[in-house]
Amino acid sequence: MKLTGIEITEEGATAVTVDRQAGAMRVTACSRMARRDLASSDAAASVDDGELLAALNRSLADCGEKVAVVLPAHEMVIRRVRLPFREPKTIDKALPFELEPTLIESLEGLRIIWESRVAGEGDSDILALVGEEAALENRRAQIKALGMDPMVLAPSAVASALILARNEDGFFFTLRRVHSTCTLAVVFERKLMFLRSFALPEESDGLDVLNCEVWQTLVALAECEAQWMAPEKILVAGWDEIPESLSTPLGDLPVEHARLLAATGAVLDEGVKPQWEEGPYNGALAVACSALSGWKHPVFWRQGFAPAEFITKHKGQVLSSGVLALVLLLLLVARSVMGIHDTRRQLAAVEQQMASLYLSTFTEEKRTPSASVLLRSMEGKVRVAKEEALYAGQGAVRVRIIEILKAISVSLPKDLKVTITRLTLVKGKLTVSGLAEDFSAIDTMKGALEKNALISGVTIASSSKESGGDRFQFKVVITLSGEEAL
């Protein structure tokens, strides 16, 4: 594809035609036109852009199929736009042209500063360069009237930063000067973090202004990031002479010429080299190469109802997304129906198990009642069983039978040779019958039981030697104390 980059300034315009074949870029033509060369008098400003572009187009030996145009800085504004990104994007992905309808606010002012950073879990604040709708449409109509198809309209500073960031992975500043206007861009890991536009004095080199702007930018970055961030260098374009370094709060930063031609990777045709020396053509070259590289510039200009414009522009994607959503909804409904059916099947199986358990437990019953009646019946029987397993002691204290048995088991010494054969609980009296090795074992058992908190007294009701044996039969009456069990 062949594309022509054009830069329009107060003094004139430049054009560069770049041909991209199999990923390689080649500069096939370049031209420049000054307003004063077209003016009939000293009033060079009277030459309008239409006349200037027409003369530039005639002087260009090779024109591209489309054009990418760099506009004067005063025609653009810098705005912050929130877009639905979940993560920070690299500079070639963060600013999609397709999201232009998301901006519907009025546009005013130029030198507004902010950073490009993640604003929340679901979206991001990005740096956007916005042109007023009427001005941009007039520019497009003006360019189309000359037989050219405008592909991109953007300030040169952004195009230059995009190109330089492609080959520079670190943290650096770029300074792009177009006559009396300078734009400072902060690039970190291929993302634009900051953009500041300011005017330079015409009567001096503007070094003091540059130092001041760099200082302010570093301070603003430190406030945003809660730490000082030290750039590696400053890349500048648009100056014939540059200082070796600029003073900053973090020390002197080295200053280098931004070699945009090398950064683009474009090769000059032999016939172009003499004209190229008359340059510079940095802005036109940068916007052409960045457009050919597929990078969409952050220029938003449409106003109106954003969802309607977005749907109109992306009808195919919206329809495919709608079909996908419908399929997912149908799958969800099918899953719900299957879940209800599976739940009913499991419920029927549980009811069948309840009926089988009921008939096997209560053998006198011939038929199983309904599930609700069966559940209430089983709950009643379980309640009765629980009550029968409780001993109501003194002071309305309820003690489980199992606790009484545990108390007896724990109280008896492990080496005591006593066998308990029967326990009977009647009105707070627990009668324990069994066999002991000798009478002293019975006496030891009595003393051990009396120490338990659940037992208030132990009485040996009877003891006699087993007929035909060596062991003693005994009967011990234990008085329970529910009050002490608390």
Coordinates of C-alpha atoms in Angstrom, one line a residue:
M1 CA 0.0 0.0 0.0
K2 CA 1.2 3.5 -0.8
L3 CA 0.3 6.4 1.5
T4 CA 1.2 10.1 1.6
G5 CA 1.8 11.8 4.9
I6 CA 1.1 15.6 5.0
E7 CA 2.0 18.1 7.7
I8 CA 0.3 21.5 7.7
T9 CA 1.9 24.3 9.7
E10 CA 1.7 28.1 10.0
E11 CA 4.6 28.5 7.6
G12 CA 3.7 25.9 5.0
A13 CA 3.3 22.2 4.4
T14 CA 5.4 19.1 3.7
A15 CA 4.5 15.8 2.1
V16 CA 6.1 12.3 2.2
T17 CA 5.0 9.3 0.1
V18 CA 5.7 5.9 1.7
D19 CA 5.3 2.6 -0.1
R20 CA 4.9 -0.5 2.0
Q21 CA 5.5 -3.9 0.4
A22 CA 5.9 -7.1 2.3
G23 CA 6.4 -5.2 5.6
A24 CA 9.3 -3.1 4.2
M25 CA 8.8 0.7 3.9
R26 CA 10.2 2.8 1.1
V27 CA 10.1 6.6 0.7
T28 CA 9.3 7.3 -2.9
A29 CA 8.7 11.0 -2.9
C30 CA 8.9 14.1 -0.7
S31 CA 8.1 17.8 -1.2
R32 CA 7.7 21.0 0.8
M33 CA 5.8 24.2 0.0
A34 CA 6.1 27.5 1.9
R35 CA 3.2 29.9 2.1
R36 CA 5.5 32.9 1.3
D37 CA 6.4 31.3 -2.0
L38 CA 2.7 31.3 -3.0
A39 CA 1.8 34.8 -1.6
S40 CA 1.7 37.7 -4.0
S41 CA 3.0 40.0 -1.2
D42 CA 4.5 39.7 2.3
A43 CA 1.1 38.6 3.7
A44 CA 1.9 35.0 3.6
A45 CA -0.8 34.2 6.0
S46 CA -3.4 35.1 3.4
V47 CA -2.6 31.9 1.5
D48 CA -5.3 29.5 2.7
D49 CA -4.7 25.8 3.3
G50 CA -6.7 24.7 0.2
E51 CA -4.4 26.7 -2.1
L52 CA -1.3 25.4 -0.2
L53 CA -2.4 21.8 -0.4
A54 CA -3.2 22.1 -4.1
A55 CA 0.3 23.5 -4.8
L56 CA 1.9 20.8 -2.6
N57 CA 0.0 18.0 -4.4
R58 CA 1.1 19.4 -7.8
S59 CA 4.8 19.4 -6.7
L60 CA 4.7 15.8 -5.4
A61 CA 6.2 13.4 -7.9
D62 CA 4.5 10.3 -6.5
C63 CA 1.1 10.4 -4.6
G64 CA -0.3 7.7 -2.4
E65 CA -3.7 6.0 -2.6
K66 CA -4.7 7.7 0.7
V67 CA -3.3 10.5 2.9
A68 CA -2.5 10.9 6.6
V69 CA -2.6 14.5 7.6
V70 CA -0.8 16.2 10.5
L71 CA -2.9 19.2 11.6
P72 CA -1.7 22.4 13.4
A73 CA -1.8 22.0 17.2
H74 CA -4.4 24.7 17.7
E75 CA -7.0 22.7 15.8
M76 CA -6.7 19.8 18.3
V77 CA -7.6 19.6 22.0
I78 CA -6.3 17.1 24.5
R79 CA -9.0 15.3 26.5
R80 CA -9.3 12.4 28.8
V81 CA -11.6 9.6 27.7
R82 CA -12.7 6.6 29.7
L83 CA -12.8 3.4 27.6
P84 CA -13.8 -0.2 28.6
F85 CA -10.4 -1.7 28.9
R86 CA -9.7 -4.2 31.7
E87 CA -5.9 -3.8 31.5
P88 CA -3.4 -1.2 30.4
K89 CA -2.8 -1.6 26.6
T90 CA 0.4 -1.2 24.7
I91 CA 0.6 2.0 22.6
D92 CA -0.4 0.2 19.4
K93 CA -3.5 -1.3 20.9
A94 CA -4.8 1.2 23.5
L95 CA -6.3 3.8 21.2
P96 CA -8.7 2.0 18.8
F97 CA -10.2 4.2 16.1
E98 CA -13.5 2.2 16.4
L99 CA -14.4 3.7 19.7
E100 CA -14.6 7.2 18.4
P101 CA -18.4 7.5 19.1
T102 CA -17.8 7.2 22.9
L103 CA -16.9 10.9 23.1
I104 CA -20.0 13.1 23.1
E105 CA -18.9 16.0 25.3
S106 CA -18.3 19.5 24.0
L107 CA -14.7 20.4 23.1
E108 CA -12.8 23.5 24.2
G109 CA -9.3 24.6 25.2
L110 CA -6.0 23.1 24.2
R111 CA -3.3 22.7 26.8
I112 CA -4.9 20.3 29.2
I113 CA -2.7 17.8 31.0
W114 CA -3.3 14.3 32.3
E115 CA -2.0 10.8 32.4
S116 CA -2.9 7.6 30.7
R117 CA -3.5 5.1 33.5
V118 CA -5.9 2.4 34.7
A119 CA -8.9 4.0 36.4
G120 CA -10.7 0.9 37.7
E121 CA -11.2 -2.8 37.4
G122 CA -13.4 -2.5 34.3
D123 CA -12.1 0.5 32.4
S124 CA -9.2 2.9 31.8
D125 CA -8.6 6.6 31.4
I126 CA -6.6 7.2 28.3
L127 CA -5.1 10.2 26.6
A128 CA -7.2 11.3 23.6
L129 CA -6.5 14.0 21.1
V130 CA -9.8 15.4 20.0
G131 CA -10.7 17.7 17.1
E132 CA -13.9 19.7 16.9
E133 CA -16.3 18.0 14.6
A134 CA -16.9 21.0 12.3
A135 CA -13.2 21.8 11.9
L136 CA -12.3 18.2 11.2
E137 CA -15.1 17.7 8.7
N138 CA -14.0 20.9 6.9
R139 CA -10.5 19.6 6.7
R140 CA -11.7 16.3 5.3
A141 CA -13.8 18.1 2.7
Q142 CA -10.9 20.3 1.8
I143 CA -8.6 17.3 1.3
K144 CA -11.2 15.3 -0.7
A145 CA -11.8 18.3 -3.0
L146 CA -8.2 17.9 -4.1
G147 CA -8.8 14.3 -5.1
M148 CA -7.1 12.8 -1.9
D149 CA -8.7 10.4 0.5
P150 CA -7.9 11.3 4.2
M151 CA -7.2 8.3 6.3
V152 CA -5.8 9.9 9.5
L153 CA -6.0 13.4 11.0
A154 CA -3.6 13.8 14.0
P155 CA -1.1 16.1 15.6
S156 CA 2.6 15.4 14.7
A157 CA 3.6 14.9 18.3
V158 CA 1.5 11.8 18.7
A159 CA 2.6 10.4 15.4
S160 CA 6.2 10.9 16.4
A161 CA 5.7 9.4 19.8
L162 CA 4.0 6.3 18.3
I163 CA 7.0 5.8 15.9
L164 CA 9.6 6.3 18.6
A165 CA 7.8 4.0 21.1
R166 CA 7.9 1.2 18.6
N167 CA 11.7 0.8 19.0
E168 CA 12.2 2.2 22.5
D169 CA 10.9 -0.1 25.3
G170 CA 12.2 2.1 28.2
F171 CA 11.0 5.3 29.8
F172 CA 11.8 8.4 27.9
F173 CA 10.5 11.9 27.0
T174 CA 9.9 13.2 23.4
L175 CA 9.9 16.9 22.5
R176 CA 8.4 17.7 19.1
R177 CA 8.8 21.3 17.9
V178 CA 6.8 22.8 15.1
H179 CA 7.9 26.4 14.9
S180 CA 6.7 28.2 18.1
T181 CA 4.8 25.2 19.5
C182 CA 6.3 22.3 21.3
T183 CA 4.7 19.1 22.6
L184 CA 6.2 17.0 25.3
A185 CA 5.2 13.3 25.4
V186 CA 6.1 10.8 28.1
V187 CA 6.4 7.2 26.9
F188 CA 6.8 4.3 29.3
E189 CA 6.8 0.7 28.1
R190 CA 5.2 1.6 24.8
K191 CA 2.4 3.5 26.5
L192 CA 1.7 7.3 26.3
M193 CA 1.6 8.4 30.0
F194 CA 1.6 12.2 29.6
L195 CA 1.2 14.8 27.0
R196 CA 1.9 18.5 27.4
S197 CA 1.6 21.2 24.8
F198 CA 3.2 24.7 25.3
A199 CA 4.5 27.7 23.4
L200 CA 8.1 28.6 22.9
P201 CA 9.4 32.2 22.7
E202 CA 10.3 33.3 19.2
E203 CA 13.2 35.5 20.3
S204 CA 15.3 32.9 22.1
D205 CA 16.1 29.2 22.0
G206 CA 13.5 28.5 24.7
L207 CA 15.8 26.4 26.9
D208 CA 14.4 28.0 30.1
V209 CA 10.9 27.1 29.0
L210 CA 11.9 23.5 28.2
N211 CA 13.6 23.1 31.6
C212 CA 10.5 24.4 33.3
E213 CA 8.1 22.1 31.4
V214 CA 10.3 19.0 32.0
W215 CA 10.4 19.9 35.7
Q216 CA 6.6 20.3 35.9
T217 CA 6.0 17.0 34.0
L218 CA 8.3 15.1 36.4
V219 CA 6.6 16.5 39.4
A220 CA 3.2 15.7 38.0
L221 CA 4.3 12.1 37.3
A222 CA 5.6 11.8 40.8
E223 CA 2.3 12.9 42.2
C224 CA 0.4 10.4 40.1
E225 CA 2.7 7.5 40.8
A226 CA 3.5 8.3 44.4
Q227 CA 7.2 8.0 43.6
W228 CA 9.8 9.7 41.5
M229 CA 10.2 8.2 38.0
A230 CA 13.5 8.8 36.2
P231 CA 13.4 8.8 32.4
E232 CA 16.4 7.5 30.6
K233 CA 16.7 10.3 28.0
I234 CA 14.9 13.0 26.1
L235 CA 14.4 12.6 22.3
V236 CA 13.9 15.8 20.5
A237 CA 12.8 16.7 16.9
G238 CA 12.4 20.0 15.2
W239 CA 15.6 21.7 16.6
D240 CA 18.7 22.4 14.6
E241 CA 20.8 22.6 17.7
I242 CA 20.1 21.0 21.0
P243 CA 21.8 21.1 24.5
E244 CA 23.6 18.0 25.6
S245 CA 21.3 17.7 28.7
L246 CA 18.5 19.3 30.5
S247 CA 18.4 20.0 34.3
T248 CA 15.7 18.1 36.2
P249 CA 15.0 17.3 39.9
L250 CA 16.6 13.9 39.3
G251 CA 19.7 15.3 37.8
D252 CA 20.7 16.1 34.2
L253 CA 18.9 14.1 31.5
P254 CA 20.8 13.4 28.2
V255 CA 19.2 15.0 25.1
E256 CA 19.4 13.2 21.8
H257 CA 18.0 13.9 18.3
A258 CA 15.0 11.7 17.5
R259 CA 16.1 9.8 14.5
L260 CA 12.6 9.3 13.1
L261 CA 13.7 7.9 9.7
A262 CA 15.7 5.2 11.5
A263 CA 12.9 4.5 13.9
T264 CA 10.4 4.0 11.0
G265 CA 12.7 1.6 9.2
A266 CA 11.9 3.3 5.9
V267 CA 14.5 3.5 3.1
L268 CA 15.0 6.5 0.9
D269 CA 14.9 6.1 -2.9
E270 CA 17.9 7.5 -4.6
G271 CA 15.9 10.2 -6.4
V272 CA 14.5 11.4 -3.0
K273 CA 17.8 11.8 -1.1
P274 CA 18.6 15.3 -2.5
Q275 CA 15.2 16.7 -1.6
W276 CA 15.3 15.0 1.8
E277 CA 18.3 17.0 2.8
E278 CA 16.1 20.2 2.4
G279 CA 13.8 18.9 5.2
P280 CA 12.9 18.2 7.8
Y281 CA 10.0 16.0 7.0
N282 CA 9.6 14.4 10.4
G283 CA 5.9 15.0 11.0
A284 CA 4.8 13.9 7.5
L285 CA 7.0 10.8 7.7
A286 CA 5.9 9.8 11.2
V287 CA 2.2 10.1 10.4
A288 CA 2.5 8.2 7.2
C289 CA 4.5 5.3 8.7
S290 CA 2.4 5.0 11.8
A291 CA -0.7 4.8 9.7
L292 CA 0.8 2.2 7.4
S293 CA 1.9 0.2 10.5
G294 CA -1.8 -0.1 11.4
W295 CA -1.7 2.1 14.4
K296 CA -4.9 4.0 14.9
H297 CA -4.5 7.5 16.1
P298 CA -6.4 8.7 19.2
V299 CA -8.6 11.1 17.2
F300 CA -12.3 11.2 18.1
W301 CA -14.6 13.6 16.3
R302 CA -18.1 12.2 16.0
Q303 CA -20.8 13.5 18.2
G304 CA -24.3 12.1 18.7
F305 CA -25.8 9.1 20.3
A306 CA -22.8 6.8 20.8
P307 CA -24.5 3.4 21.0
A308 CA -26.4 4.0 17.8
E309 CA -23.3 5.0 15.9
F310 CA -21.4 2.1 17.3
I311 CA -24.0 -0.4 16.3
T312 CA -24.3 1.0 12.9
K313 CA -20.5 0.9 12.4
H314 CA -20.2 -2.6 13.8
K315 CA -23.4 -4.2 12.7
G316 CA -21.8 -7.6 11.9
Q317 CA -20.1 -7.8 15.3
V318 CA -23.2 -6.7 17.1
L319 CA -25.3 -9.4 15.3
S320 CA -22.7 -12.1 16.0
S321 CA -22.6 -11.1 19.7
G322 CA -26.4 -11.1 19.8
V323 CA -26.6 -14.6 18.4
L324 CA -23.9 -15.8 20.8
A325 CA -25.9 -14.3 23.7
L326 CA -29.1 -16.0 22.5
V327 CA -27.3 -19.4 22.3
L328 CA -26.0 -18.9 25.8
L329 CA -29.5 -18.0 27.1
L330 CA -31.0 -21.1 25.5
L331 CA -28.2 -23.3 27.0
L332 CA -29.0 -21.7 30.4
V333 CA -32.7 -22.4 30.1
A334 CA -32.0 -26.0 29.0
R335 CA -29.6 -26.5 32.0
S336 CA -32.3 -25.1 34.3
V337 CA -35.0 -27.5 33.0
M338 CA -32.6 -30.5 33.3
G339 CA -31.8 -29.4 36.8
I340 CA -35.4 -29.3 37.8
H341 CA -36.0 -32.8 36.3
D342 CA -32.9 -34.1 38.1
T343 CA -34.1 -32.7 41.4
R344 CA -37.5 -34.2 41.1
R345 CA -36.0 -37.6 40.3
Q346 CA -33.8 -37.4 43.4
L347 CA -36.7 -36.4 45.5
A348 CA -38.7 -39.4 44.4
A349 CA -35.8 -41.7 45.3
V350 CA -35.6 -40.1 48.8
E351 CA -39.3 -40.6 49.3
Q352 CA -38.9 -44.3 48.3
Q353 CA -36.1 -44.8 50.8
M354 CA -38.2 -43.1 53.5
A355 CA -41.0 -45.5 52.8
S356 CA -38.7 -48.6 52.9
L357 CA -37.2 -47.4 56.2
Y358 CA -40.6 -46.8 57.7
L359 CA -41.9 -50.2 56.9
S360 CA -38.8 -52.0 58.0
T361 CA -38.7 -50.1 61.3
F362 CA -42.4 -50.3 62.1
T363 CA -43.3 -53.8 61.0
E364 CA -46.8 -53.6 62.3
E365 CA -47.6 -51.0 59.7
K366 CA -49.0 -52.4 56.4
R367 CA -48.9 -49.3 54.2
T368 CA -46.7 -46.2 53.9
P369 CA -48.5 -42.9 54.5
S370 CA -47.9 -39.9 52.2
A371 CA -44.5 -38.2 52.4
S372 CA -45.6 -35.3 54.5
V373 CA -47.5 -37.5 56.9
L374 CA -44.6 -39.9 57.0
L375 CA -42.2 -37.1 57.8
R376 CA -44.3 -35.8 60.6
S377 CA -44.8 -39.3 62.0
M378 CA -41.1 -40.1 61.9
E379 CA -40.3 -36.7 63.6
G380 CA -42.8 -37.6 66.4
K381 CA -41.3 -41.0 67.0
V382 CA -37.8 -39.6 67.0
R383 CA -38.9 -37.0 69.5
V384 CA -40.3 -39.7 71.8
A385 CA -37.1 -41.7 71.4
K386 CA -35.1 -38.7 72.4
E387 CA -37.3 -38.0 75.4
E388 CA -37.0 -41.6 76.6
A389 CA -33.2 -41.3 76.4
L390 CA -33.3 -38.5 78.9
Y391 CA -33.3 -38.6 82.7
A392 CA -35.1 -35.7 84.4
G393 CA -33.0 -35.0 87.5
Q394 CA -33.6 -32.5 90.3
G395 CA -34.1 -28.9 89.5
A396 CA -35.6 -29.7 86.0
V397 CA -32.1 -30.8 84.8
R398 CA -32.2 -33.2 81.9
V399 CA -29.4 -35.7 81.6
R400 CA -28.9 -38.1 78.7
I401 CA -28.8 -41.8 79.7
I402 CA -25.6 -42.2 77.7
E403 CA -24.0 -39.6 80.0
I404 CA -24.9 -41.6 83.1
L405 CA -23.4 -44.8 81.6
K406 CA -20.3 -42.8 80.6
A407 CA -20.0 -41.5 84.2
I408 CA -20.1 -45.0 85.6
S409 CA -17.6 -46.3 83.0
V410 CA -15.1 -43.5 83.7
S411 CA -15.4 -43.7 87.5
L412 CA -14.5 -47.4 87.8
P413 CA -10.8 -48.2 87.9
K414 CA -9.5 -50.1 84.8
D415 CA -8.0 -52.9 86.8
L416 CA -11.2 -53.5 88.9
K417 CA -12.4 -57.0 88.3
V418 CA -16.2 -56.3 88.2
T419 CA -18.7 -57.4 85.6
I420 CA -22.0 -55.4 85.3
T421 CA -24.8 -57.6 84.1
R422 CA -27.9 -55.3 84.6
L423 CA -28.8 -51.7 85.0
T424 CA -32.3 -50.5 85.9
L425 CA -33.3 -46.8 86.2
V426 CA -36.5 -46.1 88.2
K427 CA -37.4 -42.7 89.7
G428 CA -33.9 -41.4 90.1
K429 CA -32.6 -44.7 91.4
L430 CA -30.2 -46.7 89.3
T431 CA -29.8 -50.3 90.3
V432 CA -26.6 -52.0 89.2
S433 CA -26.3 -55.8 89.3
G434 CA -23.2 -57.8 88.5
L435 CA -20.4 -60.1 89.6
A436 CA -17.2 -59.2 91.5
E437 CA -14.0 -61.1 92.3
D438 CA -14.4 -60.5 96.0
F439 CA -16.2 -58.2 98.4
S440 CA -13.4 -55.7 98.5
A441 CA -13.9 -55.1 94.7
I442 CA -17.5 -54.2 95.5
D443 CA -16.5 -51.8 98.2
T444 CA -13.9 -50.2 95.8
M445 CA -16.6 -49.8 93.2
K446 CA -18.8 -48.1 95.7
G447 CA -16.1 -45.6 96.7
A448 CA -15.2 -44.8 93.1
L449 CA -18.8 -44.1 92.1
E450 CA -19.5 -41.8 95.1
K451 CA -16.8 -39.4 93.7
N452 CA -18.7 -38.7 90.5
A453 CA -20.7 -35.4 90.2
L454 CA -23.8 -37.1 88.8
I455 CA -24.1 -39.5 91.8
S456 CA -25.2 -38.3 95.2
G457 CA -25.1 -41.6 97.0
V458 CA -24.2 -45.3 96.6
T459 CA -25.7 -48.2 98.7
I460 CA -24.8 -51.9 98.6
A461 CA -28.2 -53.5 98.6
S462 CA -26.9 -57.1 98.7
S463 CA -23.9 -59.2 98.2
S464 CA -23.5 -63.0 98.3
K465 CA -21.1 -65.6 97.0
E466 CA -22.1 -67.2 93.7
S467 CA -23.4 -70.7 94.1
G468 CA -21.0 -73.2 92.6
G469 CA -18.5 -70.4 91.9
D470 CA -15.8 -68.2 93.4
R471 CA -17.2 -64.8 92.6
F472 CA -19.6 -62.6 94.5
Q473 CA -23.0 -61.5 93.3
F474 CA -23.9 -57.9 94.1
K475 CA -26.7 -55.3 93.8
V476 CA -25.8 -51.7 94.2
V477 CA -28.4 -48.8 94.3
I478 CA -27.1 -45.5 92.9
T479 CA -28.9 -42.2 93.7
L480 CA -28.5 -39.7 90.9
S481 CA -28.1 -36.0 91.3
G482 CA -29.2 -34.0 88.3
E483 CA -28.7 -30.7 90.1
E484 CA -25.0 -31.4 90.6
A485 CA -24.6 -32.3 86.9
L486 CA -24.8 -28.7 86.1

